[in-house]
Tab-separated table of C-alpha atoms and ligand atoms in Angstrom:
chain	number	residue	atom	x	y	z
C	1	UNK	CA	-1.359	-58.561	-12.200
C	2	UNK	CA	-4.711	-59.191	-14.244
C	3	UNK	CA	-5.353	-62.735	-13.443
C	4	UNK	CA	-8.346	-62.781	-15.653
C	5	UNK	CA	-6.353	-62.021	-18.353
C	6	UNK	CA	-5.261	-65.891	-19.977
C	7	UNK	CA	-1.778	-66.619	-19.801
C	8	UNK	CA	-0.870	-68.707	-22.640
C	9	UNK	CA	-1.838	-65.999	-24.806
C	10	UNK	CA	1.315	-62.525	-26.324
C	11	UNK	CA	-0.354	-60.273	-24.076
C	12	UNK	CA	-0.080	-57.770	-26.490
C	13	UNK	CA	-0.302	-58.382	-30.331
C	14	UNK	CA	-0.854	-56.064	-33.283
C	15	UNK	CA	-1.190	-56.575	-37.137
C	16	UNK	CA	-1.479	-54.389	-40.239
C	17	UNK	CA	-1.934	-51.405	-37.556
C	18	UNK	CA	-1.629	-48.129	-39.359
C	19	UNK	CA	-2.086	-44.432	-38.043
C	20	UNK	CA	-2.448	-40.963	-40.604
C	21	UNK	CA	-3.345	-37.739	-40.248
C	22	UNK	CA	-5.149	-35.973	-42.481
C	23	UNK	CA	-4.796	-38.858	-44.998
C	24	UNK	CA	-0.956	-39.035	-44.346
C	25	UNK	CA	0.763	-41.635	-42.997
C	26	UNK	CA	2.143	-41.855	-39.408
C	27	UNK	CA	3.089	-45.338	-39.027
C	28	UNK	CA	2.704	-48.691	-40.366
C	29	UNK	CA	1.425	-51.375	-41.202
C	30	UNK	CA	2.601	-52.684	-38.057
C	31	UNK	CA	2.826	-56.630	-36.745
C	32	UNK	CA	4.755	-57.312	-33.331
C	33	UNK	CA	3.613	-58.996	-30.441
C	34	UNK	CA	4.788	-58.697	-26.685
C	35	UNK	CA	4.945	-61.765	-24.280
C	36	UNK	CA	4.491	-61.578	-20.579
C	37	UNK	CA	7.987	-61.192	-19.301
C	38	UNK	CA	9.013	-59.086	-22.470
C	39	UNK	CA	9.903	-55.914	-22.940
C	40	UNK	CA	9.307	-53.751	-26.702
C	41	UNK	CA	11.937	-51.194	-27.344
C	42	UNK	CA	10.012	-49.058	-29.974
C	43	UNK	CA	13.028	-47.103	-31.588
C	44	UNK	CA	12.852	-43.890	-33.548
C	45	UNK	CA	14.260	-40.612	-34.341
C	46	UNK	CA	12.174	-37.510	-33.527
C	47	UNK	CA	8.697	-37.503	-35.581
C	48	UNK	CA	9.225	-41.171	-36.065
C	49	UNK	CA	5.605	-41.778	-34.326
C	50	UNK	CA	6.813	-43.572	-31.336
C	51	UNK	CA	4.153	-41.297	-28.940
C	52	UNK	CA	1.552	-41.924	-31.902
C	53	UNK	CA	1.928	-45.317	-31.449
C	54	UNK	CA	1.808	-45.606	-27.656
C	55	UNK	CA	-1.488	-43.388	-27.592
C	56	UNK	CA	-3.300	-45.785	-30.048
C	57	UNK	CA	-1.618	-49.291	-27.771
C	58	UNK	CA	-3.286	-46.863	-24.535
C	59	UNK	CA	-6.588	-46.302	-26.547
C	60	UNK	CA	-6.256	-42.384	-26.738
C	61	UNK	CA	-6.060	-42.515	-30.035
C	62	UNK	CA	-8.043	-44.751	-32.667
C	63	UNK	CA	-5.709	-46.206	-35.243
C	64	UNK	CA	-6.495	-46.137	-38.827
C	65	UNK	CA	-6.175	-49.743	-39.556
C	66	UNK	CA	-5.133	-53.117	-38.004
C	67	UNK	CA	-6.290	-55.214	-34.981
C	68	UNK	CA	-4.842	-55.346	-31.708
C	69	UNK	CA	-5.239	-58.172	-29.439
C	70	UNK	CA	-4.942	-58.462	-25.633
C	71	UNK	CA	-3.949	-61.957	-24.464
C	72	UNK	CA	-5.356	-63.346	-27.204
C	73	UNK	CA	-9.139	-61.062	-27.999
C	74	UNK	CA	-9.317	-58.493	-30.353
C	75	UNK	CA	-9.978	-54.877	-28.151
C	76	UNK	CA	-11.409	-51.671	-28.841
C	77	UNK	CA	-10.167	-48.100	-27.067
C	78	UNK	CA	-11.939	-48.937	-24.252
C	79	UNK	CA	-10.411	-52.349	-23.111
C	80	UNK	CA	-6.824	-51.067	-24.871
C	81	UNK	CA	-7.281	-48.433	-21.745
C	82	UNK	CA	-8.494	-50.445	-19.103
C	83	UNK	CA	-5.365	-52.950	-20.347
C	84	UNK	CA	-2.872	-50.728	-20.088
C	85	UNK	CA	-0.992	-48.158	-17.954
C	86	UNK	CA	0.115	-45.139	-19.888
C	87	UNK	CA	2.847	-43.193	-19.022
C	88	UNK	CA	3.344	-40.103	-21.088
C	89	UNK	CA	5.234	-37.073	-21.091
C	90	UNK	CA	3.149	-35.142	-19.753
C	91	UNK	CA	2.366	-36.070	-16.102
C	92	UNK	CA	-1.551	-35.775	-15.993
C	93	UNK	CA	-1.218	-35.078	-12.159
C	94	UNK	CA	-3.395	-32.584	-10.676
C	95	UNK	CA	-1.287	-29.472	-10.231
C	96	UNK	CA	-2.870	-28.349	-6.937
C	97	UNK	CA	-3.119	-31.608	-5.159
C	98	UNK	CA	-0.026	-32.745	-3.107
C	99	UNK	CA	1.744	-35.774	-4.197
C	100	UNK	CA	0.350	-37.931	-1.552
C	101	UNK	CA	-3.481	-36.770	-2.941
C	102	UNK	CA	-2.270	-37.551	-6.367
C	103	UNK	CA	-1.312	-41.178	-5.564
C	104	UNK	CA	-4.825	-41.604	-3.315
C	105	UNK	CA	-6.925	-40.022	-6.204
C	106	UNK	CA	-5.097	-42.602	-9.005
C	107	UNK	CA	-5.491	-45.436	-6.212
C	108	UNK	CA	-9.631	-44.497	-6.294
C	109	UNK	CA	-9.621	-44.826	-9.832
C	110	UNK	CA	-7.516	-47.640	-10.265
C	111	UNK	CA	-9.819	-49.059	-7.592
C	112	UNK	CA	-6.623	-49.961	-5.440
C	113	UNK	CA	-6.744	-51.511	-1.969
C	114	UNK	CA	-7.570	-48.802	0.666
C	115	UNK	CA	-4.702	-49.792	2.789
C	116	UNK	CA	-1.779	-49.487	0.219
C	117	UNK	CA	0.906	-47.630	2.150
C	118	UNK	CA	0.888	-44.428	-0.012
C	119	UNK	CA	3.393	-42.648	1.777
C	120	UNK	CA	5.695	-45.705	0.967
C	121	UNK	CA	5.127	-45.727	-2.633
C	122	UNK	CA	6.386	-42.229	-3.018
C	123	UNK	CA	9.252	-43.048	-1.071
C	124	UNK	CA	9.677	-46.078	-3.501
C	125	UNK	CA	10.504	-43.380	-6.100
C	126	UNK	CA	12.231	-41.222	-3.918
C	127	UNK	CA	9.591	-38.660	-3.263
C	128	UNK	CA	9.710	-39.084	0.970
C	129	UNK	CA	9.937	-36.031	2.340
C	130	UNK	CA	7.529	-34.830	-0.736
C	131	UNK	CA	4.137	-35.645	1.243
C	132	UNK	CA	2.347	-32.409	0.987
C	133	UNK	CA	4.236	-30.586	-2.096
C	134	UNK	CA	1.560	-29.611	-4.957
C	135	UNK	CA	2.366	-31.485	-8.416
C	136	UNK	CA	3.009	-27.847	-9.896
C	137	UNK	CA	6.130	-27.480	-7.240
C	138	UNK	CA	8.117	-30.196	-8.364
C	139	UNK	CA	10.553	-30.706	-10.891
C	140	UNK	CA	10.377	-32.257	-14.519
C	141	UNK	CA	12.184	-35.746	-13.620
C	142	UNK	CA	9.896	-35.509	-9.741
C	143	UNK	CA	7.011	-35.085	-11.803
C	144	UNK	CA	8.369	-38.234	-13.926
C	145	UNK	CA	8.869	-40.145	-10.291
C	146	UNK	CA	5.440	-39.074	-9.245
C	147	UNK	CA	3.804	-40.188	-12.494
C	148	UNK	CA	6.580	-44.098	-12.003
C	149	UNK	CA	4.520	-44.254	-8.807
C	150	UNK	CA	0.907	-43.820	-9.919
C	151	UNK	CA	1.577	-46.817	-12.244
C	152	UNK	CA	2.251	-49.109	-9.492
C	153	UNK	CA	-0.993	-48.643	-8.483
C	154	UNK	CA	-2.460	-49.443	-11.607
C	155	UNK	CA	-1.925	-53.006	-11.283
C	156	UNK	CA	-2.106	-53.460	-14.937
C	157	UNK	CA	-0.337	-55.933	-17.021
C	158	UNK	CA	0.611	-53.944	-19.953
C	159	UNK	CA	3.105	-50.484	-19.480
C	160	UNK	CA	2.996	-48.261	-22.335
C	161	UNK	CA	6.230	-45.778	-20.930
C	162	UNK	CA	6.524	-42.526	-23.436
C	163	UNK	CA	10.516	-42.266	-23.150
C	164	UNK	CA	10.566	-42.896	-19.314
C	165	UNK	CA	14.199	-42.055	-18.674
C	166	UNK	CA	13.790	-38.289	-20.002
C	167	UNK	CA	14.358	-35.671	-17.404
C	168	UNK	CA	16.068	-38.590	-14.780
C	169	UNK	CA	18.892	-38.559	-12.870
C	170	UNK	CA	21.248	-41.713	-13.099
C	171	UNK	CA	19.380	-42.974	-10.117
C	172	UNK	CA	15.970	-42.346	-11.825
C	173	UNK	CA	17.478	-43.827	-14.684
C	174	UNK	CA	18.108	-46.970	-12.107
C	175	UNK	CA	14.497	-46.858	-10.425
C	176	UNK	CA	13.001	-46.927	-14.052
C	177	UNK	CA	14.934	-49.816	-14.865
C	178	UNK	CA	14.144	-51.722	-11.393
C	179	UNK	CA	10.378	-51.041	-11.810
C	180	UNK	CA	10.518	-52.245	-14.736
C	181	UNK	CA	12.854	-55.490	-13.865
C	182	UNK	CA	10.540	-56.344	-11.138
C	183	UNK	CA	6.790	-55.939	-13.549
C	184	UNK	CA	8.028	-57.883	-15.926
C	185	UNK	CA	9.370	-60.463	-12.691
C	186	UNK	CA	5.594	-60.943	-12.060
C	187	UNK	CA	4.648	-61.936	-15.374
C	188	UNK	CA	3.829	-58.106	-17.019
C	189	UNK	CA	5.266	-56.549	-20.073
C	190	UNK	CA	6.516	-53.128	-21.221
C	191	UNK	CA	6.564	-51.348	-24.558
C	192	UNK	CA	8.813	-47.940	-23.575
C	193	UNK	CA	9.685	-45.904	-26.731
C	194	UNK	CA	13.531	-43.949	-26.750
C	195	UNK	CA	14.730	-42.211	-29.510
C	196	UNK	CA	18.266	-43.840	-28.716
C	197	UNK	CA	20.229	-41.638	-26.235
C	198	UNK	CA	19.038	-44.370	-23.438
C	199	UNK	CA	19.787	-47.333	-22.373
C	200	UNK	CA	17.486	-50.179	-22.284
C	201	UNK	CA	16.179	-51.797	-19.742
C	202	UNK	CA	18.530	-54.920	-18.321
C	203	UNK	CA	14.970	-57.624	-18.940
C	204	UNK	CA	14.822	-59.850	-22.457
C	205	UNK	CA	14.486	-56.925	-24.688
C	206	UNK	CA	12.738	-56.857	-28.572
C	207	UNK	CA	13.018	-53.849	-30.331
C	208	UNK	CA	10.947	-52.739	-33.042
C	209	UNK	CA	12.467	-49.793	-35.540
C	210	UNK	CA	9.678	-46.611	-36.789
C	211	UNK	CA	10.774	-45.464	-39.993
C	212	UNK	CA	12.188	-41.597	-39.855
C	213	UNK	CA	9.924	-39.105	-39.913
C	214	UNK	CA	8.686	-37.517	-43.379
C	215	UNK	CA	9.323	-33.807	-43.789
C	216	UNK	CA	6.298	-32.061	-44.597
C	217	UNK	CA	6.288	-31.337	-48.508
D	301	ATP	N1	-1.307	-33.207	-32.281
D	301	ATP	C1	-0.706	-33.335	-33.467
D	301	ATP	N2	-1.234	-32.767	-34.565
D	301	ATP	C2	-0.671	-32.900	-35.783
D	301	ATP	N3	0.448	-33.611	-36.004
D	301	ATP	C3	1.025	-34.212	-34.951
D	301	ATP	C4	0.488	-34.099	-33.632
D	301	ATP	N4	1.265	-34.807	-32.794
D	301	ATP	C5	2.270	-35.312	-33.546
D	301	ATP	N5	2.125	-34.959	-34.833
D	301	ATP	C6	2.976	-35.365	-35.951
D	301	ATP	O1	2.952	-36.790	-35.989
D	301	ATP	C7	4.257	-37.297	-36.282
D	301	ATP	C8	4.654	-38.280	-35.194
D	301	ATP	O2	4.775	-37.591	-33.951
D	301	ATP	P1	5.143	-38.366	-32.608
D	301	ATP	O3	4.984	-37.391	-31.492
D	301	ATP	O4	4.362	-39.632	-32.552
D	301	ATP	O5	6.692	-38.709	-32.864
D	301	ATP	P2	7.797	-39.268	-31.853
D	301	ATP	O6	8.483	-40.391	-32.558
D	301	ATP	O7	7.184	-39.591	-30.533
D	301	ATP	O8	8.765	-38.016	-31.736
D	301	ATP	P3	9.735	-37.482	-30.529
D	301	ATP	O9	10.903	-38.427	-30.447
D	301	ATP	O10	10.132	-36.144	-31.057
D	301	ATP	O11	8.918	-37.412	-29.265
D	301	ATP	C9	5.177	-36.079	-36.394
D	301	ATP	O12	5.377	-35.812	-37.753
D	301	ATP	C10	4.422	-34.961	-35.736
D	301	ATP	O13	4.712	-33.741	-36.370
């Protein structure tokens, strides 16, 4: 967990923000805030904006409008990515690396101890056994596993999880929900999007509703 980070602060706070394309609204204005220990349910049908959203909170995206604040001070892009671990759907592994390369190359650039036990990690996420496979062998909900176990390593306070539970099993369903029990244990938060066929996490849950999508005229 970021310890610089200060801790009487939402980690995670957002007014008036808005995102359009092409002079068309996505979303917003939007004003929520996320304590430490919290989890945001962003809720949605399909089109809603929910992935908009997440991109601007992980700084891929620059929002139209609005200030967002990390424990407290206001953050551009760059700081929204360095505060944040994004999960989206797609992976972002590198198709010809192994798993285990994967994890070490995400643990360089997360700047991760040397001697995290790798090998463990995928385990963690039931991957053992998956050592040497390249990314592009495995599986939609293995490539979801692989991508649970890269943010681990992230050791960042804020998850930003793009409908984590699609493509799981009911006990990737479970790990998702553990992980995310035991971040928010240590004092991090979560903002995971579902457009409603999922349950939520079992952690103190807010939810916050994107109006339907508008049908192109
Ligand atoms: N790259 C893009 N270029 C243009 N329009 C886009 C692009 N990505 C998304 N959109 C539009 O932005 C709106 C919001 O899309 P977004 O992916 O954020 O919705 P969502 O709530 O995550 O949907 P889903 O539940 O289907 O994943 C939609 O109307 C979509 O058509």
């Amino acid at each position: 967990m970021d310890a610089s980070l200060p801790a009487d602060e939402p980690l995670l706070q957002a007014r008036g923000l808005c995102f359009s394309r092409n002079e068309e609204p996505v979303f917003g204005p939007l004003d929520f805030e996320l304590g430490r220990g919290q989890a945001l349910l962003v809720l949605g049908g399909n089109g809603a904006g929910k992935t908009t959203l997440l991109r601007v909170l992980a700084g891929l995206l620059a929002a139209g409008a609005g200030e967002v604040h990390l424990a407290g001070q206001p953050v551009d892009r760059d700081h929204l990515a360095r505060g944040s671990a994004y999960l989206g759907h797609l992976p972002g592994h590198k198709a010809e690396l192994s798993t285990l390369e994967n994890l070490e190359f995400a643990r360089a650039l997360a700047g991760a101890p040397a001697g995290l036990d790798l090998a463990a990690a995928l385990a963690r996420v039931g991957l053992a056994g998956y050592e040497d496979t390249p990314a592009r062998r495995l599986s939609a909900g293995q490539n979801k596993r692989l991508g649970l176990a890269r943010l681990g390593l992230q050791r960042a306070p804020l998850w930003l999880l793009d409908e984590p539970y699609a493509n799981l099993d009911l006990e990737g369903i479970a790990l998702v929900n553990r992980l995310i029990q035991d971040h928010v244990a240590e004092g991090g938060a979560v903002l995971l999007t579902t457009h409603g066929a999922y349950a939520a996490p079992p952690v103190p849950v807010r939810t916050l509703e994107l109006a339907p999508a508008r049908r192109p005229a």
